């Protein structure tokens, strides 16, 4: 069967990454992102309307927030917010 | 479900995981993408899912009938049927109230004028007249219609598909699943880019290589989009634009100028951010969309501006409106007329209000004048005079584009006149600050990231280990979230 190629020229020069590595990259991104923003996410979740959605978010985020605070990784986000001209 | 929110992040992780697991089973993979797109759209209002499903089914069936038909007249009737359906849907949901109110105002004005001619008591009657007094005692047939999100985008995609099939430029899709996924594909569903069927439909084929993901380009585009939206557009809106446009009479010329320039930067950063994130998200799922912006404010002519701003819409208008009207063929007057009509309707596409028509009319007029001027002035290319003229005309183009944005942003024409009138009032500006000017400069310079200018960064990111790549993206995202203001304003183009 003929293969349809809609790739741009740079793809033929192996510019992309195998899908499997993208999955690993996204996992790495999610872990680092949650650790850096755990406390901020929990703070945002507390501002949500009371209800099932808030409870789910709080339950899911709390352990991440605890780890983030324990490792002091959340301090980076707090520091950035203190520098922001818009107040974070 | 807005792109820069935690809800979308969770949704996308869910979609991406499913897409990865089903990547080798083409039908299930497409079904997964369709279900995800419907969930994304139904998040706003599940009732509108019926609308997009109806749009998909009707256009799919008519396109199939067009491709099977051998008679030209039958093809034309089917094309007309599809266009009436698509424009009918768009007209009912988006323009019904606008046309009813415009008709009412026209009749009202005619009655007042007639009354004035008869009695000579224009002011008394005009100011005090009520609908009952001018024989319009019946209540207006206005309906409380909610505008479905992204309706202008998916109806335009459906129309381009039908017209392309009619012109035999693409074959009709053989699969309703493929076509429905194309029409509702979530990254571009709400605010574009308007991706043509000829570009996107073949990408659903199982014969297309889609396991080589340009993750470097995707992450750069998503981060650039988030930065433009969260840090630049939202901040400029709060610091400069909203105060000026909410009460222009309270500000003097320096602030008005800052507000108008601010809006030009805000709308660029806001809309190009959406396009960038859409292109990046699609790339991660294995799709390639065409670019929608290419440093528009660096344009040295209006023609060039429209080759760089909202490229998917301007090329749509060119291919399906301007060229069928006659395009650049024929007499000069006809070309000018075609340009003006195209931009007038392009303005109306943005919203059912006269201020958008005015915005389109201004751009149409600019292009007409530019065309006339270019016929009169001949300067040798690449000469010193040419270079000086290009810089000077770039400044003029940018300022006239900003003038047109005034009508795009104001709530009413009276606000626009007040705002422009305040340009004569010179005193010290209250909104000028280091942070405001700095944000404007940052926003303007974001155009340097458009197009393929960041290609070395994409390639560098692709060469890094996946762990470092992921961590680096997370770090930059944290910086963006930390620097941006709290809360996320909707994208400006969501209203269209």
PDB file of C-alpha atoms in Angstrom, chain A residues 1-4 6-8 10-11 15-19 21-26 28-30 32-33 36-37 76-77 80-81 83-86 88, chain B residues 13 16 20 203 207-209 211-214 217 235 239 283 288 435 452 455 458-459 462 466-467 470-471 473-475 477-479 482-484 486:
ATOM      1  CA  UNK A   1       0.000   0.000   0.000  1.00  0.00           C
ATOM      2  CA  UNK A   2       1.314   3.438  -0.908  1.00  0.00           C
ATOM      3  CA  UNK A   3       2.362   5.560   2.070  1.00  0.00           C
ATOM      4  CA  UNK A   4       1.100   9.135   2.067  1.00  0.00           C
ATOM      5  CA  UNK A   6       2.541  14.843   4.613  1.00  0.00           C
ATOM      6  CA  UNK A   7       5.680  15.455   6.611  1.00  0.00           C
ATOM      7  CA  UNK A   8       7.493  18.739   6.250  1.00  0.00           C
ATOM      8  CA  UNK A  10      12.651  18.838   8.272  1.00  0.00           C
ATOM      9  CA  UNK A  11      10.971  15.613   9.335  1.00  0.00           C
ATOM     10  CA  UNK A  15      13.859  16.210  13.308  1.00  0.00           C
ATOM     11  CA  UNK A  16      11.234  14.512  15.463  1.00  0.00           C
ATOM     12  CA  UNK A  17      11.390  12.174  18.417  1.00  0.00           C
ATOM     13  CA  UNK A  18       9.923   8.697  18.712  1.00  0.00           C
ATOM     14  CA  UNK A  19       6.468   8.712  20.321  1.00  0.00           C
ATOM     15  CA  UNK A  21      10.283   9.099  24.219  1.00  0.00           C
ATOM     16  CA  UNK A  22       7.632  11.815  24.070  1.00  0.00           C
ATOM     17  CA  UNK A  23       5.612   9.779  26.582  1.00  0.00           C
ATOM     18  CA  UNK A  24       8.624   9.569  28.914  1.00  0.00           C
ATOM     19  CA  UNK A  25       9.224  13.292  28.450  1.00  0.00           C
ATOM     20  CA  UNK A  26       5.626  14.067  29.367  1.00  0.00           C
ATOM     21  CA  UNK A  28       9.022  13.710  33.492  1.00  0.00           C
ATOM     22  CA  UNK A  29       7.277  17.039  32.836  1.00  0.00           C
ATOM     23  CA  UNK A  30       4.223  16.104  34.933  1.00  0.00           C
ATOM     24  CA  UNK A  32       8.556  18.027  37.949  1.00  0.00           C
ATOM     25  CA  UNK A  33       5.626  20.347  37.318  1.00  0.00           C
ATOM     26  CA  UNK A  36       7.187  22.693  41.686  1.00  0.00           C
ATOM     27  CA  UNK A  37       3.564  23.797  41.745  1.00  0.00           C
ATOM     28  CA  UNK A  76      10.846  28.457  43.836  1.00  0.00           C
ATOM     29  CA  UNK A  77       7.264  29.214  42.723  1.00  0.00           C
ATOM     30  CA  UNK A  80       8.818  33.890  41.427  1.00  0.00           C
ATOM     31  CA  UNK A  81       5.418  35.139  42.583  1.00  0.00           C
ATOM     32  CA  UNK A  83       9.056  39.031  42.013  1.00  0.00           C
ATOM     33  CA  UNK A  84       6.076  39.308  39.675  1.00  0.00           C
ATOM     34  CA  UNK A  85       4.801  42.778  38.868  1.00  0.00           C
ATOM     35  CA  UNK A  86       1.284  41.319  38.691  1.00  0.00           C
ATOM     36  CA  UNK A  88       1.524  36.113  40.957  1.00  0.00           C
TER      37      UNK A  88
ATOM     38  CA  UNK B  13      -2.884  14.045  29.582  1.00  0.00           C
ATOM     39  CA  UNK B  16      -2.577  11.881  24.999  1.00  0.00           C
ATOM     40  CA  UNK B  20      -0.561   6.738  22.546  1.00  0.00           C
ATOM     41  CA  UNK B 203      -3.536  12.892   8.474  1.00  0.00           C
ATOM     42  CA  UNK B 207      -0.786   5.208   6.028  1.00  0.00           C
ATOM     43  CA  UNK B 208       0.600   8.435   7.378  1.00  0.00           C
ATOM     44  CA  UNK B 209       3.778   8.377   9.461  1.00  0.00           C
ATOM     45  CA  UNK B 211       5.090   8.230  15.252  1.00  0.00           C
ATOM     46  CA  UNK B 212       7.865  10.755  14.802  1.00  0.00           C
ATOM     47  CA  UNK B 213       6.753  13.632  17.030  1.00  0.00           C
ATOM     48  CA  UNK B 214       8.412  17.033  16.813  1.00  0.00           C
ATOM     49  CA  UNK B 217       8.657  22.370  18.312  1.00  0.00           C
ATOM     50  CA  UNK B 235      -1.210  41.690  32.133  1.00  0.00           C
ATOM     51  CA  UNK B 239      -2.761  47.377  33.380  1.00  0.00           C
ATOM     52  CA  UNK B 283       1.843  18.205  17.089  1.00  0.00           C
ATOM     53  CA  UNK B 288       0.664  19.186  11.700  1.00  0.00           C
ATOM     54  CA  UNK B 435       6.063  47.837  33.663  1.00  0.00           C
ATOM     55  CA  UNK B 452      10.268  29.018  11.754  1.00  0.00           C
ATOM     56  CA  UNK B 455      13.892  26.118  14.508  1.00  0.00           C
ATOM     57  CA  UNK B 458      13.311  22.971  18.401  1.00  0.00           C
ATOM     58  CA  UNK B 459      16.161  20.930  17.062  1.00  0.00           C
ATOM     59  CA  UNK B 462      14.823  17.270  20.272  1.00  0.00           C
ATOM     60  CA  UNK B 466      13.512  13.220  27.409  1.00  0.00           C
ATOM     61  CA  UNK B 467      14.024  13.673  31.177  1.00  0.00           C
ATOM     62  CA  UNK B 470      10.373  17.414  30.346  1.00  0.00           C
ATOM     63  CA  UNK B 471      12.005  19.025  33.396  1.00  0.00           C
ATOM     64  CA  UNK B 473       9.472  22.590  30.124  1.00  0.00           C
ATOM     65  CA  UNK B 474       8.119  22.183  33.679  1.00  0.00           C
ATOM     66  CA  UNK B 475      10.581  24.805  34.974  1.00  0.00           C
ATOM     67  CA  UNK B 477       5.935  26.670  32.836  1.00  0.00           C
ATOM     68  CA  UNK B 478       6.398  27.364  36.570  1.00  0.00           C
ATOM     69  CA  UNK B 479       8.088  30.661  35.711  1.00  0.00           C
ATOM     70  CA  UNK B 482       4.418  32.531  38.720  1.00  0.00           C
ATOM     71  CA  UNK B 483       4.891  35.728  36.706  1.00  0.00           C
ATOM     72  CA  UNK B 484       1.359  35.887  35.272  1.00  0.00           C
ATOM     73  CA  UNK B 486      -4.016  35.270  38.947  1.00  0.00           C
TER      74      UNK B 486
END
